[in-house]
Short mmCIF file of C-alpha atoms and ligand atoms in Angstrom, two decimals:
data_model
loop_
_atom_site.label_atom_id
_atom_site.label_comp_id
_atom_site.label_asym_id
_atom_site.label_seq_id
_atom_site.Cartn_x
_atom_site.Cartn_y
_atom_site.Cartn_z
CA MET A 1 25.23 18.48 11.97
CA GLY A 2 24.92 18.84 8.12
CA ILE A 3 22.40 16.42 6.78
CA LEU A 4 22.04 14.96 3.22
CA LEU A 5 18.46 13.68 3.20
CA ILE A 6 17.40 11.12 0.19
CA THR A 7 13.71 10.92 -0.04
CA HIS A 8 10.77 10.89 -2.62
CA ASN A 9 8.42 12.61 0.11
CA MET A 10 8.09 16.06 -1.10
CA GLY A 11 6.02 17.09 2.31
CA VAL A 12 9.45 15.73 4.21
CA VAL A 13 11.76 17.87 1.74
CA ALA A 14 9.32 21.22 2.27
CA GLN A 15 9.31 20.57 6.11
CA HIS A 16 13.12 20.05 6.53
CA ALA A 17 15.22 20.80 3.76
CA ASP A 18 17.25 24.27 3.37
CA ARG A 19 18.26 23.59 -0.16
CA VAL A 20 16.84 20.79 -2.63
CA VAL A 21 18.74 18.99 -5.33
CA VAL A 22 16.47 17.37 -7.98
CA LEU A 23 17.67 14.13 -9.62
CA ARG A 24 16.44 12.50 -12.77
CA ASN A 25 18.04 9.34 -14.64
CA GLY A 26 21.32 10.30 -12.98
CA ASN A 27 21.38 13.80 -13.79
CA VAL A 28 20.95 16.84 -11.44
CA VAL A 29 17.96 18.88 -13.38
CA GLU A 30 17.43 21.56 -10.80
CA THR A 31 19.12 22.87 -7.44
CA ASP A 32 17.63 25.85 -5.25
CA THR A 33 16.74 26.78 -1.85
CA ALA A 34 13.62 24.96 -0.66
CA HIS A 35 11.41 28.00 -0.71
CA SER A 36 11.84 28.99 -4.28
CA LEU A 37 11.91 25.62 -5.72
CA PHE A 38 8.31 24.78 -4.31
CA ASP A 39 7.38 28.49 -5.35
CA ALA A 40 8.58 28.65 -8.45
CA PRO A 41 10.04 25.18 -9.84
CA GLU A 42 11.95 25.84 -13.24
CA HIS A 43 12.24 22.42 -14.70
CA ALA A 44 9.38 20.55 -16.02
CA TYR A 45 10.18 17.53 -14.18
CA THR A 46 10.40 19.41 -10.91
CA ARG A 47 6.87 20.89 -11.79
CA ALA A 48 5.57 17.35 -12.55
CA LEU A 49 6.77 15.93 -9.26
CA LEU A 50 5.07 18.54 -7.16
CA ALA A 51 2.01 18.09 -9.05
CA ALA A 52 1.97 14.33 -8.25
CA VAL A 53 2.23 14.91 -4.55
CA PRO A 54 -1.15 13.66 -3.54
CA ARG A 55 -3.01 16.00 -1.01
CA LEU A 56 -5.41 15.47 1.79
CA PRO A 57 -8.58 17.91 1.02
CA GLU A 58 -9.54 20.31 3.42
CA HIS A 59 -13.33 19.94 2.72
CA ALA A 60 -15.22 16.97 2.00
CA SER A 61 -16.68 17.02 -1.36
CA THR A 62 -20.21 17.17 -1.84
CA THR A 63 -20.53 14.48 -4.67
CA VAL A 64 -19.50 11.12 -2.99
CA ALA A 65 -21.16 8.24 -4.45
CA GLU A 66 -21.64 5.28 -2.10
CA LYS A 67 -20.74 2.33 -3.79
CA PRO A 68 -23.16 -0.33 -3.59
CA ALA A 69 -21.86 -2.96 -0.84
CA GLY A 70 -21.77 -6.30 -2.51
CA ASP A 71 -21.14 -9.74 -1.06
CA VAL A 72 -18.78 -9.97 2.13
CA VAL A 73 -15.53 -11.08 0.83
CA LEU A 74 -13.20 -10.60 3.83
CA GLU A 75 -14.82 -10.82 7.27
CA LEU A 76 -12.74 -10.38 10.75
CA ASP A 77 -14.94 -11.18 13.63
CA LYS A 78 -13.49 -9.92 16.79
CA VAL A 79 -10.00 -10.87 15.83
CA GLY A 80 -7.20 -10.86 18.46
CA VAL A 81 -3.35 -11.93 17.65
CA THR A 82 -0.80 -12.31 20.30
CA TYR A 83 2.81 -13.13 19.33
CA PRO A 84 4.12 -15.72 21.58
CA ALA A 85 6.80 -14.90 24.12
CA ARG A 86 10.48 -16.33 22.94
CA ARG A 87 13.48 -16.48 24.72
CA GLY A 88 13.16 -13.91 27.33
CA THR A 89 10.73 -11.27 25.20
CA ALA A 90 7.40 -11.23 26.88
CA ALA A 91 4.29 -12.19 24.51
CA PHE A 92 2.86 -9.20 22.76
CA ARG A 93 -0.96 -8.44 22.00
CA ALA A 94 -0.68 -6.87 18.70
CA VAL A 95 -4.07 -6.76 17.60
CA ASP A 96 -7.25 -6.75 20.10
CA SER A 97 -10.88 -7.57 19.14
CA VAL A 98 -10.78 -6.31 15.20
CA ASP A 99 -14.27 -5.96 13.61
CA LEU A 100 -13.58 -5.51 9.82
CA THR A 101 -15.45 -6.50 6.56
CA VAL A 102 -14.83 -5.98 2.83
CA HIS A 103 -17.14 -6.20 0.38
CA ALA A 104 -16.79 -7.33 -3.26
CA GLY A 105 -15.37 -4.46 -5.25
CA GLU A 106 -14.81 -2.30 -2.27
CA VAL A 107 -11.45 -0.45 -1.17
CA VAL A 108 -10.95 -0.35 2.48
CA GLY A 109 -7.96 1.70 3.62
CA LEU A 110 -6.08 0.62 6.74
CA VAL A 111 -4.49 3.49 8.62
CA GLY A 112 -2.44 3.68 11.81
CA GLU A 113 1.00 5.00 12.87
CA SER A 114 4.10 2.63 12.92
CA GLY A 115 3.69 -0.62 15.00
CA SER A 116 -0.27 -0.17 15.16
CA GLY A 117 -0.78 -3.64 13.75
CA LYS A 118 -1.66 -2.95 10.12
CA SER A 119 0.78 -5.56 8.64
CA THR A 120 -0.56 -8.18 11.41
CA LEU A 121 -4.15 -7.64 10.32
CA GLY A 122 -2.99 -7.89 6.65
CA ARG A 123 -1.13 -11.28 7.42
CA VAL A 124 -4.07 -12.47 9.43
CA ALA A 125 -6.33 -11.70 6.42
CA ILE A 126 -4.57 -14.18 4.46
CA GLY A 127 -3.77 -16.85 6.67
CA LEU A 128 0.19 -16.18 7.14
CA VAL A 129 -0.49 -15.32 10.99
CA GLN A 130 -3.34 -17.48 13.05
CA ALA A 131 -5.57 -15.16 14.83
CA THR A 132 -5.50 -16.22 18.58
CA SER A 133 -8.93 -15.24 19.30
CA GLY A 134 -11.80 -14.28 17.02
CA ARG A 135 -12.81 -15.61 13.33
CA VAL A 136 -11.66 -14.68 10.23
CA SER A 137 -13.43 -15.61 6.68
CA VAL A 138 -12.93 -15.32 3.08
CA GLU A 139 -15.68 -15.62 0.88
CA GLY A 140 -17.58 -17.02 3.56
CA GLN A 141 -15.17 -20.00 4.52
CA ASP A 142 -13.60 -19.87 8.04
CA LEU A 143 -9.84 -19.93 7.68
CA SER A 144 -9.28 -21.90 10.95
CA SER A 145 -11.42 -25.08 9.96
CA ILE A 146 -11.00 -24.97 5.99
CA SER A 147 -9.72 -28.15 4.30
CA ALA A 148 -6.37 -27.91 2.74
CA THR A 149 -7.85 -28.60 -1.01
CA ARG A 150 -10.37 -25.81 -0.53
CA LEU A 151 -7.55 -23.49 0.98
CA ARG A 152 -5.84 -23.69 -2.28
CA THR A 153 -8.63 -22.88 -4.41
CA LEU A 154 -9.34 -20.02 -2.48
CA ARG A 155 -5.34 -19.11 -2.48
CA ARG A 156 -6.02 -18.65 -5.98
CA ASP A 157 -8.69 -15.86 -5.47
CA VAL A 158 -6.60 -14.19 -2.90
CA ALA A 159 -3.45 -12.13 -3.39
CA PHE A 160 -0.98 -10.51 -1.09
CA VAL A 161 1.47 -7.66 -1.78
CA GLN A 162 3.92 -7.66 0.87
CA GLN A 163 5.44 -4.36 2.84
CA ASP A 164 8.84 -5.26 1.91
CA PRO A 165 9.22 -6.93 -1.71
CA ALA A 166 13.01 -7.04 -1.21
CA THR A 167 12.47 -9.94 1.12
CA SER A 168 9.19 -11.41 -0.55
CA LEU A 169 10.39 -11.86 -3.85
CA ASP A 170 12.33 -15.29 -4.64
CA PRO A 171 16.20 -13.98 -4.78
CA ARG A 172 16.85 -16.93 -6.97
CA LEU A 173 14.06 -16.40 -9.54
CA SER A 174 14.12 -13.70 -12.58
CA VAL A 175 11.34 -11.19 -11.66
CA GLY A 176 9.69 -12.19 -14.88
CA ALA A 177 9.51 -16.05 -13.57
CA SER A 178 8.24 -14.52 -10.19
CA VAL A 179 5.45 -13.11 -12.12
CA ARG A 180 4.74 -16.20 -14.15
CA GLU A 181 4.98 -18.57 -10.84
CA PRO A 182 1.08 -18.02 -9.92
CA LEU A 183 0.00 -18.83 -13.79
CA ASP A 184 2.34 -21.92 -13.73
CA VAL A 185 1.20 -22.87 -10.38
CA HIS A 186 -2.39 -22.81 -11.30
CA SER A 187 -1.80 -24.10 -15.04
CA VAL A 188 -3.25 -21.08 -16.39
CA GLY A 189 -3.13 -21.22 -20.44
CA THR A 190 -0.33 -22.52 -22.41
CA PRO A 191 3.21 -21.67 -21.75
CA ALA A 192 3.27 -19.12 -24.49
CA GLU A 193 -0.12 -17.60 -23.05
CA ARG A 194 1.73 -17.22 -19.90
CA ARG A 195 4.92 -15.47 -21.18
CA LYS A 196 2.44 -13.14 -23.16
CA ARG A 197 0.47 -12.53 -19.89
CA VAL A 198 3.68 -11.63 -17.99
CA LEU A 199 4.65 -9.10 -20.64
CA ASP A 200 0.92 -7.65 -20.35
CA LEU A 201 1.65 -7.33 -16.49
CA PHE A 202 4.87 -5.80 -16.75
CA ASP A 203 3.35 -3.39 -19.15
CA ALA A 204 0.23 -2.51 -16.72
CA VAL A 205 2.55 -1.54 -13.90
CA ARG A 206 4.80 0.50 -16.41
CA LEU A 207 7.70 -1.99 -16.25
CA PRO A 208 9.87 -2.15 -19.39
CA ALA A 209 9.75 -5.67 -20.67
CA ALA A 210 13.66 -5.87 -20.85
CA LEU A 211 13.51 -5.84 -16.96
CA THR A 212 11.75 -9.51 -16.79
CA ASP A 213 15.46 -11.48 -16.91
CA ARG A 214 16.90 -9.34 -13.97
CA PHE A 215 16.74 -10.51 -10.61
CA PRO A 216 15.27 -8.56 -7.76
CA HIS A 217 18.50 -7.30 -6.23
CA GLN A 218 19.04 -5.69 -9.91
CA LEU A 219 16.08 -3.50 -9.72
CA SER A 220 15.47 -0.01 -7.60
CA GLY A 221 12.86 -0.70 -4.76
CA GLY A 222 10.57 0.99 -6.55
CA GLN A 223 10.62 -1.24 -9.53
CA ARG A 224 10.53 -4.31 -7.34
CA GLN A 225 7.23 -2.82 -5.66
CA ARG A 226 5.65 -2.98 -9.18
CA VAL A 227 6.88 -6.67 -9.59
CA ALA A 228 5.30 -7.44 -6.61
CA LEU A 229 1.86 -5.91 -7.69
CA ALA A 230 2.17 -7.35 -10.96
CA ARG A 231 2.43 -11.02 -9.43
CA ALA A 232 -0.37 -10.39 -7.43
CA LEU A 233 -2.68 -9.32 -10.19
CA ALA A 234 -1.67 -12.02 -12.40
CA LEU A 235 -4.42 -14.29 -11.34
CA ALA A 236 -7.08 -11.46 -11.23
CA PRO A 237 -7.76 -11.94 -7.65
CA ARG A 238 -11.24 -11.30 -5.98
CA LEU A 239 -9.42 -10.15 -2.87
CA LEU A 240 -6.14 -8.22 -2.76
CA ILE A 241 -4.47 -7.39 0.62
CA ALA A 242 -1.90 -4.74 -0.47
CA ASP A 243 0.40 -3.90 2.28
CA GLU A 244 2.18 -0.38 1.75
CA PRO A 245 2.30 -1.15 -2.28
CA THR A 246 3.53 2.19 -3.08
CA SER A 247 5.73 3.36 -0.17
CA ALA A 248 9.05 3.14 -2.20
CA LEU A 249 7.68 4.87 -5.41
CA ASP A 250 8.58 8.42 -6.07
CA VAL A 251 5.70 10.25 -6.05
CA SER A 252 5.02 10.68 -10.03
CA VAL A 253 5.60 6.83 -10.50
CA GLN A 254 3.07 6.48 -7.60
CA ALA A 255 0.58 8.80 -9.37
CA GLU A 256 0.89 6.65 -12.37
CA VAL A 257 0.76 3.36 -10.26
CA LEU A 258 -2.30 4.52 -8.02
CA ASP A 259 -4.16 5.47 -11.32
CA LEU A 260 -3.36 2.10 -12.87
CA PHE A 261 -4.23 0.32 -9.55
CA ALA A 262 -7.80 2.34 -9.73
CA GLU A 263 -8.09 1.32 -13.37
CA ILE A 264 -7.35 -2.29 -12.74
CA GLN A 265 -9.38 -2.01 -9.73
CA ARG A 266 -12.50 -0.83 -11.66
CA GLU A 267 -12.08 -3.28 -14.32
CA LEU A 268 -11.64 -6.52 -12.36
CA GLY A 269 -13.89 -5.42 -9.55
CA PHE A 270 -11.48 -6.95 -6.80
CA ALA A 271 -12.00 -6.12 -3.20
CA CYS A 272 -8.90 -4.65 -1.68
CA LEU A 273 -7.47 -4.08 1.81
CA PHE A 274 -5.19 -1.07 1.38
CA ILE A 275 -2.66 -0.71 3.82
CA SER A 276 -0.85 2.63 4.08
CA HIS A 277 0.55 5.03 6.36
CA ASP A 278 -0.16 7.71 3.66
CA LEU A 279 -3.28 9.16 4.48
CA ALA A 280 -3.59 11.20 1.05
CA VAL A 281 -2.85 8.01 -0.71
CA VAL A 282 -5.57 5.93 1.10
CA HIS A 283 -8.14 9.05 0.53
CA GLN A 284 -7.20 8.71 -3.24
CA VAL A 285 -8.10 5.03 -3.75
CA ALA A 286 -10.15 3.98 -0.79
CA ASP A 287 -13.66 3.89 -0.28
CA ARG A 288 -13.67 3.55 3.37
CA VAL A 289 -11.18 3.83 5.95
CA VAL A 290 -10.34 1.90 9.21
CA VAL A 291 -8.03 3.80 11.70
CA LEU A 292 -5.81 1.51 13.95
CA GLN A 293 -4.24 2.48 17.08
CA SER A 294 -2.42 0.06 19.14
CA GLY A 295 -4.10 -2.67 17.60
CA VAL A 296 -7.57 -1.58 18.23
CA ILE A 297 -10.04 0.11 15.63
CA VAL A 298 -10.60 3.80 16.70
CA GLU A 299 -12.63 5.13 13.91
CA THR A 300 -14.01 4.01 10.64
CA GLY A 301 -16.08 5.33 7.92
CA PRO A 302 -15.89 6.83 4.22
CA VAL A 303 -12.97 8.28 3.70
CA ASP A 304 -14.07 11.92 3.08
CA THR A 305 -15.91 12.06 6.29
CA VAL A 306 -13.07 10.45 8.23
CA PHE A 307 -10.32 12.56 6.84
CA THR A 308 -12.23 15.79 6.63
CA SER A 309 -14.11 15.77 10.08
CA PRO A 310 -12.41 13.18 12.15
CA ARG A 311 -14.28 12.09 15.36
CA GLU A 312 -11.24 11.15 17.24
CA PRO A 313 -8.32 12.89 18.58
CA TYR A 314 -5.98 10.33 17.38
CA THR A 315 -7.39 10.42 13.56
CA ARG A 316 -6.84 14.22 13.68
CA ALA A 317 -3.32 13.84 15.01
CA LEU A 318 -2.33 11.40 12.13
CA ILE A 319 -4.02 14.03 9.59
CA ASP A 320 -2.10 16.97 11.34
CA ALA A 321 1.31 14.99 10.99
CA VAL A 322 1.19 14.54 7.48
CA PRO A 323 3.99 16.34 6.12
CA VAL A 324 2.35 19.38 4.03
CA PRO A 325 4.59 19.84 0.64
CA ASP A 326 5.04 23.63 1.34
CA PRO A 327 8.07 25.19 3.04
CA ALA A 328 5.90 28.18 4.09
CA ARG A 329 3.78 25.92 6.31
CA ARG A 330 6.60 24.40 7.90
CA ARG A 331 5.80 23.65 11.59
CA HIS A 332 6.93 21.86 14.60
CA HIS A 333 4.98 18.60 15.26
CA ALA A 334 3.44 17.69 18.53
CA ALA A 335 4.23 14.10 19.43
CA LEU A 336 1.39 11.87 18.00
CA ALA A 337 0.92 10.23 21.45
CA VAL A 338 -2.36 11.16 22.30
N1 ATP B 401 6.59 -11.91 15.09
C1 ATP B 401 6.33 -11.08 15.88
N2 ATP B 401 6.70 -11.06 17.09
C2 ATP B 401 6.37 -10.25 18.33
N3 ATP B 401 5.99 -9.19 17.83
C3 ATP B 401 5.76 -8.73 16.82
C4 ATP B 401 6.11 -9.55 15.76
N4 ATP B 401 5.71 -8.90 14.30
C5 ATP B 401 5.32 -7.74 14.86
N5 ATP B 401 5.40 -7.43 16.02
C6 ATP B 401 4.90 -6.45 16.82
O1 ATP B 401 3.64 -6.29 16.57
C7 ATP B 401 3.33 -4.75 16.65
C8 ATP B 401 2.49 -4.57 15.18
O2 ATP B 401 3.21 -4.69 14.04
P1 ATP B 401 2.84 -4.45 12.66
O3 ATP B 401 4.17 -4.99 11.70
O4 ATP B 401 1.84 -5.35 12.57
O5 ATP B 401 2.86 -3.17 12.66
P2 ATP B 401 2.42 -2.00 11.50
O6 ATP B 401 1.26 -1.05 11.83
O7 ATP B 401 2.49 -2.81 10.09
O8 ATP B 401 3.73 -1.07 11.36
P3 ATP B 401 4.58 -0.14 10.26
O9 ATP B 401 3.60 1.13 9.78
O10 ATP B 401 5.82 0.09 10.72
O11 ATP B 401 4.66 -1.38 8.97
C9 ATP B 401 4.63 -3.98 16.52
O12 ATP B 401 4.61 -3.45 17.90
C10 ATP B 401 5.57 -5.08 16.41
O13 ATP B 401 6.79 -4.83 17.13
MG1 MG B 402 3.41 -2.80 8.45
#
């Protein structure tokens, strides 16, 4: 069977493609066999794309500065989530007895294969899904016993970037209005200041101001993801739950957005639970990583330690499954199940 494989993942290209066509602004800029394209890219854009691929280091760096731990902003204590049985489907235990803390100013990466419970944990942390056992607290407030008014003030401090911005952005609002909405809801500044803030936020995520009047369906997936990030940052949160915030971005835009994320994170100092299936991305942005397998935490530690010398075979298998952007190192993966 012939395959036309459309992707921004250069590792997947290197792993599977015989020939590669590089597209930019609707034009083909380069076409070549995978081997010579990765070996000697001719076009500057192709070179920039390849240079932007985040890679996992082979050895731990020796100069890791441990961040001093601030106050605990998010605490999950033996949290379990069981999705209830519905019309013939059995109940499903998605998360089991998870202990996890995120301190002020700290970025914690959450990784694990598809279906391991990452999004479920993110939703529990923001109170969108109720924990069926254990306790979730945000800034010391137990989410199960919090009053409605206190929850409203807390919501101001906590932002959530959903995995699928196509469904999380309101289709009836222009994307500019979507970014402005949290500012309106919490009456931040004058209307003129809010409009200015929206433009600043668009600029911060490298979106042209001309896009503010468009509706979500009129944007690309990557542009929608940047809108969702801008909206989440609108109120300068103290805690950000980001669920695969860059998965729809091509590597060069992703590199830009990640740099920007790091910059904004340093500047605002928010705590972040950064959910991603891309280990190299997590290595780049996170201080600590938590590895989830079938709803259970199997390993946790500083990113450098866990990714260069994992203790668990499951973590090793996750690392080995990362597609390497080098056609010469093409290989057949063993199944991830260990
Ligand atoms: N509303 C629901 N009802 C029943 N089961 C659910 C529900 N939502 C998720 N699940 C199940 O819970 C498990 C964990 O789902 P979750 O979305 O948390 O995974 P994930 O780690 O985020 O995966 P991905 O990397 O694909 O986004 C999956 O097996 C999924 O099928
Ligand atoms: Mg998910």
